[in-house]
């Protein structure tokens, strides 16, 4: 099956923070790959902006270096890169100053889609939004893209929403969570809502529990100072894991439209039970052969910030009452893996008990490393010798199923940026959703700050602290082995 590429309308994309890490690592390579795929029109333009003094040639050199570093060799074509660079230009602008705005206004065309990407610190969102309006650069249908973190608690998120709302309508604001741009995440919705097989079983009657894991092998070295003010709860759970939980747990929207879908996600967040401290485990990695301890990486010997968190969450609604969702995420773990496991219940009565146990079905939705899904099925072990049962996966790895051999699945940023140009907010978080997620998260964090709770130490290259295993053991369940 070959994926179709539908070109988007032509656009002027202003990339604030164009000299930064995210622009080099993700945004510019993603735009180049869409250009290569024929989706970015030949007259679309990318206007880089940041404080650094630079001319167009200097910026093109920077973009070219980023493409060399972050685009795979197979996709680096000299002529194509040259053509892409011709669509890039640069204007020095300080978000808090008045220089450069007149030049930007002059450079923007009237009859094209206008998008402004804020790949800068959140403290600059308000000043940038205000100046785009006051200088008459943004108009009614301009789009604004903002990066995470969207606040550090409910109060700061409300302030950011208010800063943006002072200059832009909610329908113009695209809050990025790159997890939502993953092929698998959208396929989770397709599998649930476009097949008759799963939805009748998708509830507390047939699902024993759900596990959501986002495990990383890297530590926090390099961005330790930032991470130490955040921790796994703010950095991963409040946004990425929360979004995965919502898409797994939500009711079917009446139509696949941005606000209808986001309404359903919001209902899930509002139905989340508060988490008791006995149902939550925080961890911090120790020094090991892979590198220094968390505290050394964070350059804070007294740090109590968690680099790992596991928790049990209840959802108080008709569909899920009694079916727990277990979440875990951590740094320096044994394997880099993101997945959702929907663990079905055992059959009500096993007719095979004397000849072999029938393990329950599980649907695994893999986000990384190899995006795809598998459904574990119980079948008879082939051959004579009685009725022995085995569990085999029905595997669908998207790279095999959806693309010609060697074809890469588009990066989440590629899809999300093109959705911005198309004006489709489905895969972006709405302001009230973000606030609701913080309203649920804040009391949990306040609880451990008040108790001055110390995270459990865990070994690098492990699955996290032992206490996280116990969280499931006492419910007679076990985490999926990360080494599986
Ligand atoms: P970064 O490397 O520090 O880059 C920041 C950018 O902002 C630079 O281009 C900088 O350029 C520009 N800038 C700083 N002050 C400015 C001002 N007053 N006016 C105009 N431009 C200004 O940061 P980053 O890692 O790219 O991150 C950007 C945003 O994305 C942050 O909100 C971050 O949390 C988020 N994010 C980053 C990643 C990642 O992997 N890097 C992942 C997820 C989210 P000048 O110094 O030239 O002005």
Coordinates of C-alpha atoms and ligand atoms in Angstrom, one line a residue:
X1 CA 0.0 0.0 0.0
X2 CA 1.6 3.3 -1.0
X3 CA 0.6 6.5 0.9
X4 CA -0.9 9.3 -1.1
X5 CA 0.6 12.8 -0.8
X6 CA -1.9 15.6 -1.3
X7 CA -0.2 19.0 -1.8
X8 CA -1.3 21.7 0.7
X9 CA -2.2 25.3 -0.2
X10 CA 0.8 27.6 -0.5
X11 CA 2.0 29.3 2.6
X12 CA 4.3 31.7 4.4
X13 CA 5.6 30.0 7.6
X14 CA 7.4 32.2 10.0
X15 CA 9.6 30.1 12.3
X16 CA 10.4 32.0 15.5
X17 CA 13.4 30.3 17.2
X18 CA 14.7 29.3 13.8
X19 CA 18.3 29.2 15.1
X20 CA 17.4 26.8 18.0
X21 CA 17.7 23.1 18.6
X22 CA 14.2 22.1 17.9
X23 CA 14.1 23.9 14.6
X24 CA 17.4 22.1 13.5
X25 CA 16.4 18.7 14.9
X26 CA 12.8 18.5 13.9
X27 CA 11.0 21.4 12.2
X28 CA 13.3 22.2 9.3
X29 CA 14.1 18.5 8.5
X30 CA 10.3 17.8 8.5
X31 CA 9.6 20.7 6.2
X32 CA 12.3 19.4 3.8
X33 CA 10.9 15.9 3.8
X34 CA 7.5 17.2 2.9
X35 CA 9.1 19.3 0.2
X36 CA 10.8 16.2 -1.1
X37 CA 7.5 14.3 -1.0
X38 CA 5.9 17.0 -3.2
X39 CA 3.5 18.2 -0.5
X40 CA 5.1 21.6 0.1
X41 CA 4.3 23.8 -2.8
X42 CA 7.2 25.3 -4.8
X43 CA 6.1 28.8 -4.0
X44 CA 5.7 28.2 -0.2
X45 CA 8.1 30.1 1.9
X46 CA 9.8 29.6 5.3
X47 CA 10.9 32.8 7.0
X48 CA 13.3 32.2 9.9
X49 CA 13.3 34.6 12.8
X50 CA 15.4 34.9 16.0
X51 CA 17.6 37.6 17.6
X52 CA 20.9 36.4 16.0
X53 CA 22.1 38.8 13.3
X54 CA 22.2 36.9 10.0
X55 CA 21.3 37.4 6.4
X56 CA 19.5 34.9 4.1
X57 CA 22.7 33.2 3.0
X58 CA 23.7 32.7 6.7
X59 CA 20.4 31.2 7.5
X60 CA 20.5 28.9 4.4
X61 CA 23.9 27.6 5.6
X62 CA 22.4 26.9 9.0
X63 CA 19.4 25.0 7.4
X64 CA 21.7 23.1 5.2
X65 CA 23.8 22.0 8.2
X66 CA 20.7 20.9 10.0
X67 CA 19.5 18.8 7.0
X68 CA 22.9 17.2 6.8
X69 CA 22.8 16.2 10.4
X70 CA 19.2 15.3 10.9
X71 CA 17.9 14.0 7.5
X72 CA 18.8 10.4 6.6
X73 CA 21.5 10.1 3.8
X74 CA 19.0 8.4 1.5
X75 CA 16.8 11.5 1.5
X76 CA 19.6 14.1 1.1
X77 CA 19.6 15.1 -2.6
X78 CA 21.9 18.0 -3.5
X79 CA 19.5 19.6 -6.1
X80 CA 16.5 19.1 -3.9
X81 CA 18.2 20.7 -0.9
X82 CA 19.3 23.7 -3.1
X83 CA 15.7 24.1 -4.3
X84 CA 14.4 23.9 -0.7
X85 CA 16.9 26.4 0.6
X86 CA 15.8 28.9 -2.1
X87 CA 12.4 28.9 -0.3
X88 CA 14.1 29.9 3.0
X89 CA 14.9 33.4 4.2
X90 CA 15.6 35.1 7.5
X91 CA 14.8 38.3 9.4
X92 CA 16.4 39.1 12.8
X93 CA 13.7 39.8 15.3
X94 CA 13.7 40.1 19.1
X95 CA 10.4 38.9 20.5
X96 CA 10.5 41.7 23.1
X97 CA 11.8 44.5 20.8
X98 CA 10.4 46.5 17.9
X99 CA 13.0 45.9 15.3
X100 CA 12.4 43.7 12.3
X101 CA 8.6 43.6 12.5
X102 CA 8.1 46.1 9.6
X103 CA 10.4 44.0 7.5
X104 CA 8.4 40.9 8.3
X105 CA 5.1 42.6 7.5
X106 CA 6.6 43.7 4.1
X107 CA 7.8 40.1 3.4
X108 CA 4.5 38.4 4.1
X109 CA 2.1 37.8 1.2
X110 CA -1.7 38.5 1.5
X111 CA -3.2 35.7 -0.5
X112 CA -1.6 32.7 1.1
X113 CA -1.9 30.7 4.4
X114 CA 0.0 32.5 7.1
X115 CA 1.4 30.4 9.9
X116 CA 3.6 31.4 12.9
X117 CA 5.6 28.7 14.7
X118 CA 6.7 29.7 18.2
X119 CA 9.7 27.4 18.7
X120 CA 10.9 29.5 21.6
X121 CA 10.6 29.6 25.4
X122 CA 6.9 29.8 26.6
X123 CA 7.7 33.2 28.2
X124 CA 8.0 34.6 24.7
X125 CA 4.5 33.3 23.5
X126 CA 2.7 36.4 24.9
X127 CA 5.1 39.1 23.6
X128 CA 5.3 37.4 20.1
X129 CA 1.5 37.0 19.8
X130 CA 1.0 40.7 20.9
X131 CA 3.5 42.1 18.4
X132 CA 2.1 40.0 15.5
X133 CA -1.2 41.6 16.1
X134 CA -0.1 45.1 16.9
X135 CA 2.1 45.3 13.8
X136 CA -0.8 44.1 11.7
X137 CA 1.0 41.0 10.5
X138 CA -1.4 38.3 11.7
X139 CA -4.9 38.3 10.4
X140 CA -8.2 36.4 11.2
X141 CA -7.2 33.2 9.6
X142 CA -3.5 33.1 10.5
X143 CA -2.4 30.1 12.4
X144 CA -0.2 30.0 15.5
X145 CA 1.8 26.9 16.6
X146 CA 3.1 26.7 20.1
X147 CA 5.5 24.1 21.6
X148 CA 5.5 22.4 24.9
X149 CA 5.8 22.9 27.8
X150 CA 2.4 24.6 28.0
X151 CA 2.8 25.9 31.6
X152 CA 4.2 24.2 34.6
X153 CA 0.9 24.1 36.5
X154 CA -2.8 25.2 36.1
X155 CA -2.0 28.8 37.0
X156 CA 0.8 29.2 34.4
X157 CA -1.2 27.4 31.7
X158 CA -4.2 29.7 32.3
X159 CA -1.8 32.7 32.0
X160 CA -0.4 31.4 28.7
X161 CA -3.9 30.7 27.4
X162 CA -4.9 34.2 28.3
X163 CA -1.8 35.7 26.7
X164 CA -2.6 33.9 23.4
X165 CA -6.3 34.6 23.6
X166 CA -5.6 38.4 23.9
X167 CA -4.4 38.3 20.3
X168 CA -5.7 35.1 18.7
X169 CA -8.9 33.0 18.6
X170 CA -8.8 29.4 20.0
X171 CA -9.5 28.2 16.4
X172 CA -6.2 29.7 15.3
X173 CA -4.0 28.1 18.1
X174 CA -2.2 24.8 17.5
X175 CA -0.7 23.4 20.7
X176 CA 1.8 20.7 19.7
X177 CA 2.0 17.3 21.3
X178 CA 4.1 15.3 18.9
X179 CA 2.8 12.0 20.3
X180 CA -0.5 12.9 18.6
X181 CA 1.2 13.1 15.2
X182 CA 2.3 9.5 15.3
X183 CA 0.8 7.1 12.7
X184 CA -0.1 4.6 15.4
X185 CA -2.0 7.1 17.6
X186 CA -4.3 7.9 14.7
X187 CA -4.5 4.2 13.9
X188 CA -5.7 3.6 17.4
X189 CA -8.8 5.8 16.5
X190 CA -9.2 4.0 13.2
X191 CA -9.0 0.6 14.8
X192 CA -11.5 1.5 17.5
X193 CA -14.0 3.4 15.5
X194 CA -13.8 2.0 11.9
X195 CA -14.0 -1.7 12.9
X196 CA -16.9 -3.5 14.5
X197 CA -14.5 -6.0 16.2
X198 CA -13.2 -3.9 19.1
X199 CA -15.7 -1.3 20.2
X200 CA -18.2 -3.8 21.7
X201 CA -15.4 -5.2 23.9
X202 CA -13.8 -1.9 24.8
X203 CA -15.1 -1.5 28.3
X204 CA -14.8 -2.7 31.9
X205 CA -16.6 -6.0 31.1
X206 CA -14.0 -7.3 28.8
X207 CA -10.9 -5.3 29.5
X208 CA -8.9 -6.2 32.6
X209 CA -6.6 -3.2 32.6
X210 CA -4.6 -0.9 30.3
X211 CA -0.9 -0.3 30.5
X212 CA 0.8 2.8 29.0
X213 CA 4.6 2.8 28.9
X214 CA 7.0 5.4 27.6
X215 CA 10.5 4.2 28.4
X216 CA 13.7 6.0 27.4
X217 CA 17.3 4.8 27.6
X218 CA 18.7 8.3 27.7
X219 CA 19.2 10.3 30.9
X220 CA 18.6 14.0 31.4
X221 CA 22.3 15.0 30.8
X222 CA 22.5 18.1 28.7
X223 CA 19.1 19.5 29.8
X224 CA 19.4 18.5 33.5
X225 CA 18.9 22.0 34.8
X226 CA 15.6 22.4 32.9
X227 CA 14.4 18.8 33.7
X228 CA 15.1 19.2 37.4
X229 CA 12.4 21.9 37.6
X230 CA 10.0 19.6 35.7
X231 CA 10.3 15.9 36.4
X232 CA 8.6 13.0 34.7
X233 CA 5.1 14.0 35.8
X234 CA 5.2 17.4 34.2
X235 CA 7.5 16.5 31.3
X236 CA 5.7 13.3 30.2
X237 CA 2.5 12.4 32.1
X238 CA 0.6 15.6 32.1
X239 CA 0.8 15.8 28.3
X240 CA 2.0 12.8 26.3
X241 CA 0.7 9.9 28.5
X242 CA -2.4 11.8 29.3
X243 CA -3.2 12.2 25.5
X244 CA -2.6 8.4 25.0
X245 CA -4.9 7.6 27.9
X246 CA -7.6 9.9 26.5
X247 CA -7.5 8.4 23.0
X248 CA -7.7 4.9 24.5
X249 CA -10.5 5.7 26.9
X250 CA -12.7 8.3 25.2
X251 CA -16.2 7.7 23.8
X252 CA -16.6 7.7 20.0
X253 CA -17.2 11.3 18.8
X254 CA -20.2 11.7 16.6
X255 CA -18.0 12.8 13.7
X256 CA -14.2 12.9 13.3
X257 CA -14.0 16.7 13.7
X258 CA -11.5 18.6 15.9
X259 CA -13.9 19.9 18.5
X260 CA -16.0 16.8 18.8
X261 CA -13.0 14.7 19.4
X262 CA -11.4 17.1 21.8
X263 CA -14.7 17.3 23.7
X264 CA -14.5 13.6 24.3
X265 CA -10.9 13.7 25.4
X266 CA -11.8 16.5 27.9
X267 CA -14.6 14.3 29.3
X268 CA -12.1 11.6 30.1
X269 CA -9.7 14.0 31.9
X270 CA -12.6 15.3 34.0
X271 CA -13.5 11.7 34.9
X272 CA -10.0 10.8 36.2
X273 CA -10.0 9.9 39.9
X274 CA -7.5 11.6 42.1
X275 CA -4.4 9.4 42.6
X276 CA -3.7 8.2 46.1
X277 CA -0.1 8.3 47.2
X278 CA -0.1 4.5 47.7
X279 CA -0.9 4.1 44.0
X280 CA 2.0 6.1 42.8
X281 CA 5.8 5.4 42.7
X282 CA 8.5 7.9 41.9
X283 CA 12.0 7.0 41.1
X284 CA 15.4 8.5 40.4
X285 CA 18.2 6.7 38.5
X286 CA 21.5 5.9 40.3
X287 CA 24.9 6.1 38.9
X288 CA 25.8 3.1 36.7
X289 CA 28.0 1.9 33.9
X290 CA 25.8 4.0 31.4
X291 CA 26.5 7.3 33.1
X292 CA 26.3 9.4 36.2
X293 CA 23.3 9.5 38.6
X294 CA 20.3 11.7 38.1
X295 CA 21.4 14.1 40.8
X296 CA 24.8 14.5 39.1
X297 CA 23.2 14.9 35.6
X298 CA 20.9 17.6 37.2
X299 CA 23.8 19.1 39.0
X300 CA 21.7 19.1 42.1
X301 CA 22.9 16.7 44.9
X302 CA 19.7 17.2 46.9
X303 CA 17.2 16.9 44.1
X304 CA 14.0 15.1 44.8
X305 CA 12.8 15.3 41.2
X306 CA 11.6 12.1 39.7
X307 CA 13.1 10.7 36.5
X308 CA 10.6 7.8 36.7
X309 CA 7.0 7.6 37.6
X310 CA 4.4 4.8 37.7
X311 CA 0.8 5.1 38.8
X312 CA -2.6 3.5 38.9
X313 CA -5.4 5.6 37.6
X314 CA -9.1 5.0 37.9
X315 CA -11.7 6.5 35.5
X316 CA -15.1 7.2 37.1
X317 CA -17.5 6.6 34.2
X318 CA -19.8 3.8 33.0
X319 CA -17.3 2.5 30.5
X320 CA -14.3 2.2 32.8
X321 CA -15.3 1.9 36.4
X322 CA -13.2 -0.9 37.8
X323 CA -10.7 -1.1 35.0
X324 CA -7.4 0.5 36.0
X325 CA -5.1 2.3 33.7
X326 CA -1.4 1.9 34.7
X327 CA 1.0 4.5 33.5
X328 CA 4.8 4.4 33.7
X329 CA 7.5 6.5 32.2
X330 CA 11.2 6.9 32.9
X331 CA 14.7 7.8 31.8
X332 CA 17.7 5.5 31.7
X333 CA 15.5 2.4 31.4
X334 CA 16.4 -0.9 29.8
X335 CA 14.8 -0.2 26.5
X336 CA 13.5 2.7 24.4
X337 CA 9.9 1.8 24.0
X338 CA 6.4 3.5 23.9
X339 CA 3.3 1.3 23.8
X340 CA -0.2 1.0 25.0
X341 CA -1.3 -2.5 26.0
X342 CA -5.0 -3.3 26.3
X343 CA -5.2 -6.4 28.4
X344 CA -8.4 -8.3 27.9
X345 CA -10.0 -10.5 30.5
X346 CA -9.7 -14.3 30.6
X347 CA -12.5 -16.2 29.0
X348 CA -15.3 -16.7 31.5
X349 CA -14.7 -20.5 31.5
X350 CA -11.8 -22.4 30.1
X351 CA -12.8 -25.7 28.4
X352 CA -9.1 -26.5 27.9
X353 CA -8.1 -26.3 31.5
X354 CA -6.9 -29.9 31.7
X355 CA -4.9 -29.7 28.5
X356 CA -3.4 -26.3 28.6
X357 CA -4.1 -22.8 29.9
X358 CA -5.6 -20.2 27.5
X359 CA -3.9 -16.9 28.2
X360 CA -6.0 -13.8 27.7
X361 CA -5.8 -11.7 24.6
X362 CA -3.9 -8.4 24.5
X363 CA -3.9 -5.6 21.9
X364 CA -0.5 -3.8 21.8
X365 CA -0.3 -0.5 20.2
X366 CA 3.4 0.3 19.6
X367 CA 4.5 3.9 19.1
X368 CA 8.2 3.3 19.0
X369 CA 10.5 1.8 18.0
X370 CA 8.6 0.1 15.1
X371 CA 5.2 1.7 14.9
X372 CA 2.5 -0.9 14.6
X373 CA 0.0 -3.1 16.5
X374 CA -0.3 -6.7 17.4
X375 CA -3.1 -8.7 18.8
X376 CA -2.1 -11.8 20.8
X377 CA -4.4 -14.7 20.0
X378 CA -4.5 -18.1 21.6
X379 CA -4.4 -21.0 19.1
X380 CA -3.6 -24.7 19.2
X381 CA 0.1 -25.5 19.1
X382 CA 0.6 -27.3 15.7
X383 CA 1.2 -31.0 15.6
X384 CA -0.2 -34.1 17.2
X385 CA 0.1 -34.8 20.9
X386 CA -3.0 -33.3 22.5
X387 CA -4.6 -29.9 22.8
X388 CA -1.7 -27.6 23.8
X389 CA -2.4 -23.9 23.5
X390 CA 0.0 -21.2 22.5
X391 CA -0.2 -17.4 22.4
X392 CA 0.8 -16.0 19.0
X393 CA 0.8 -12.3 17.9
X394 CA -1.2 -11.2 14.8
X395 CA 1.4 -8.6 13.9
X396 CA 0.9 -5.4 11.8
X397 CA 4.0 -3.4 11.6
X398 CA 3.1 -0.2 9.7
X399 CA 6.4 0.1 7.8
X400 CA 5.8 -3.3 6.3
X401 CA 2.1 -3.0 5.8
X402 CA 1.8 0.6 4.6
X403 CA 4.9 1.5 2.6
X404 CA 7.1 0.2 -0.1
X405 CA 10.3 -1.5 1.3
X406 CA 12.7 1.1 2.8
X407 CA 10.0 3.8 2.9
X408 CA 10.2 5.7 6.2
X409 CA 6.9 6.5 8.1
X410 CA 6.7 10.3 8.1
X411 CA 7.8 11.9 11.3
X412 CA 5.1 13.2 13.6
X413 CA 6.2 16.8 13.0
X414 CA 5.7 16.4 9.2
X415 CA 2.1 15.4 9.7
X416 CA 1.4 18.1 12.3
X417 CA 3.0 21.0 10.4
X418 CA 1.0 20.0 7.3
X419 CA -2.2 19.8 9.4
X420 CA -1.5 23.4 10.5
X421 CA -1.3 24.5 6.9
X422 CA -4.5 22.6 6.1
X423 CA -6.2 24.3 9.1
X424 CA -7.0 21.0 10.8
X425 CA -6.8 21.1 14.7
X426 CA -7.8 17.5 15.3
X427 CA -4.3 16.4 16.5
X428 CA -3.7 19.5 18.6
X429 CA -4.6 20.1 22.2
X430 CA -7.3 22.7 23.0
X431 CA -6.8 25.2 25.8
X432 CA -9.4 23.7 28.1
X433 CA -8.0 20.2 27.7
X434 CA -4.5 21.4 28.8
X435 CA -6.0 23.2 31.8
X436 CA -8.1 20.2 32.8
X437 CA -4.9 18.0 32.7
X438 CA -3.1 20.5 34.9
X439 CA -6.1 20.6 37.3
X440 CA -5.7 16.8 37.7
X441 CA -1.9 16.9 37.9
X442 CA -1.4 19.8 40.4
X443 CA -2.8 18.2 43.6
X444 CA -0.7 15.0 43.0
X445 CA 2.5 17.1 42.7
X446 CA 1.5 19.3 45.6
X447 CA 1.0 16.1 47.7
X448 CA 4.6 14.9 47.3
X449 CA 6.1 18.4 47.6
X450 CA 4.2 18.8 50.9
X451 CA 5.4 15.4 52.2
X452 CA 9.0 16.2 51.0
X453 CA 8.7 12.7 49.4
X454 CA 12.0 11.2 48.3
X455 CA 12.0 9.2 45.1
X456 CA 13.1 5.5 45.2
X457 CA 16.5 4.9 43.6
X458 CA 16.7 2.6 40.6
X459 CA 19.5 1.0 38.6
X460 CA 20.2 2.3 35.1
X461 CA 19.2 -0.1 32.4
X462 CA 16.4 -1.5 34.6
X463 CA 12.6 -1.3 34.5
X464 CA 12.5 1.3 37.3
X465 CA 12.3 0.8 41.1
X466 CA 11.1 -2.5 42.6
X467 CA 8.2 -0.6 44.2
X468 CA 6.8 0.0 40.7
X469 CA 6.5 -3.8 40.1
X470 CA 4.8 -4.1 43.5
X471 CA 2.2 -1.6 42.3
X472 CA 0.8 -4.2 39.9
X473 CA 1.7 -7.4 41.9
X474 CA -0.6 -6.5 44.7
X475 CA -3.4 -6.3 42.1
X476 CA -2.3 -9.8 40.8
X477 CA -1.0 -8.3 37.6
X478 CA 2.4 -7.6 36.1
X479 CA 3.9 -5.0 33.9
X480 CA 4.8 -6.1 30.4
X481 CA 8.4 -7.0 30.4
X482 CA 10.3 -4.2 28.7
X483 CA 12.8 -6.8 27.5
X484 CA 10.1 -8.8 25.7
Ligands
LIG1 P1 16.8 26.7 22.0 O1 17.7 25.8 21.3 O2 17.3 27.4 23.3 O3 16.3 27.8 21.0 C1 15.6 28.9 21.3 C2 15.4 29.8 20.1 O4 14.7 31.0 20.6 C3 16.6 30.2 19.4 O5 16.4 30.3 18.1 C4 16.8 31.6 20.0 O6 17.6 32.4 19.0 C5 15.4 32.1 20.1 N1 15.2 33.2 21.0 C6 15.5 33.3 22.3 N2 15.2 34.5 22.8 C7 14.5 35.2 21.8 C8 13.9 36.4 21.7 N3 13.9 37.3 22.8 N4 13.4 36.8 20.6 C9 13.4 36.0 19.5 N5 14.0 34.8 19.5 C10 14.5 34.4 20.7 O7 15.4 26.0 22.4 P2 14.8 24.7 21.6 O8 15.3 23.5 22.2 O9 14.9 24.9 20.2 O10 13.3 24.8 22.1 C11 12.3 25.7 21.6 C12 11.0 25.5 22.3 O11 10.6 24.1 21.9 C13 11.0 25.5 23.8 O12 9.7 26.0 24.2 C14 11.2 24.0 24.2 O13 10.6 23.8 25.4 C15 10.4 23.4 23.1 N6 10.7 22.0 22.8 C16 12.0 21.7 22.5 C17 12.3 20.3 22.2 C18 13.7 20.0 21.7 O14 13.9 18.8 21.4 N7 14.7 20.9 21.6 C19 11.4 19.3 22.3 C20 10.1 19.7 22.7 C21 9.8 21.0 22.9 P3 18.4 33.7 19.4 O15 19.3 33.4 20.6 O16 19.2 33.9 18.1 O17 17.4 34.7 19.6

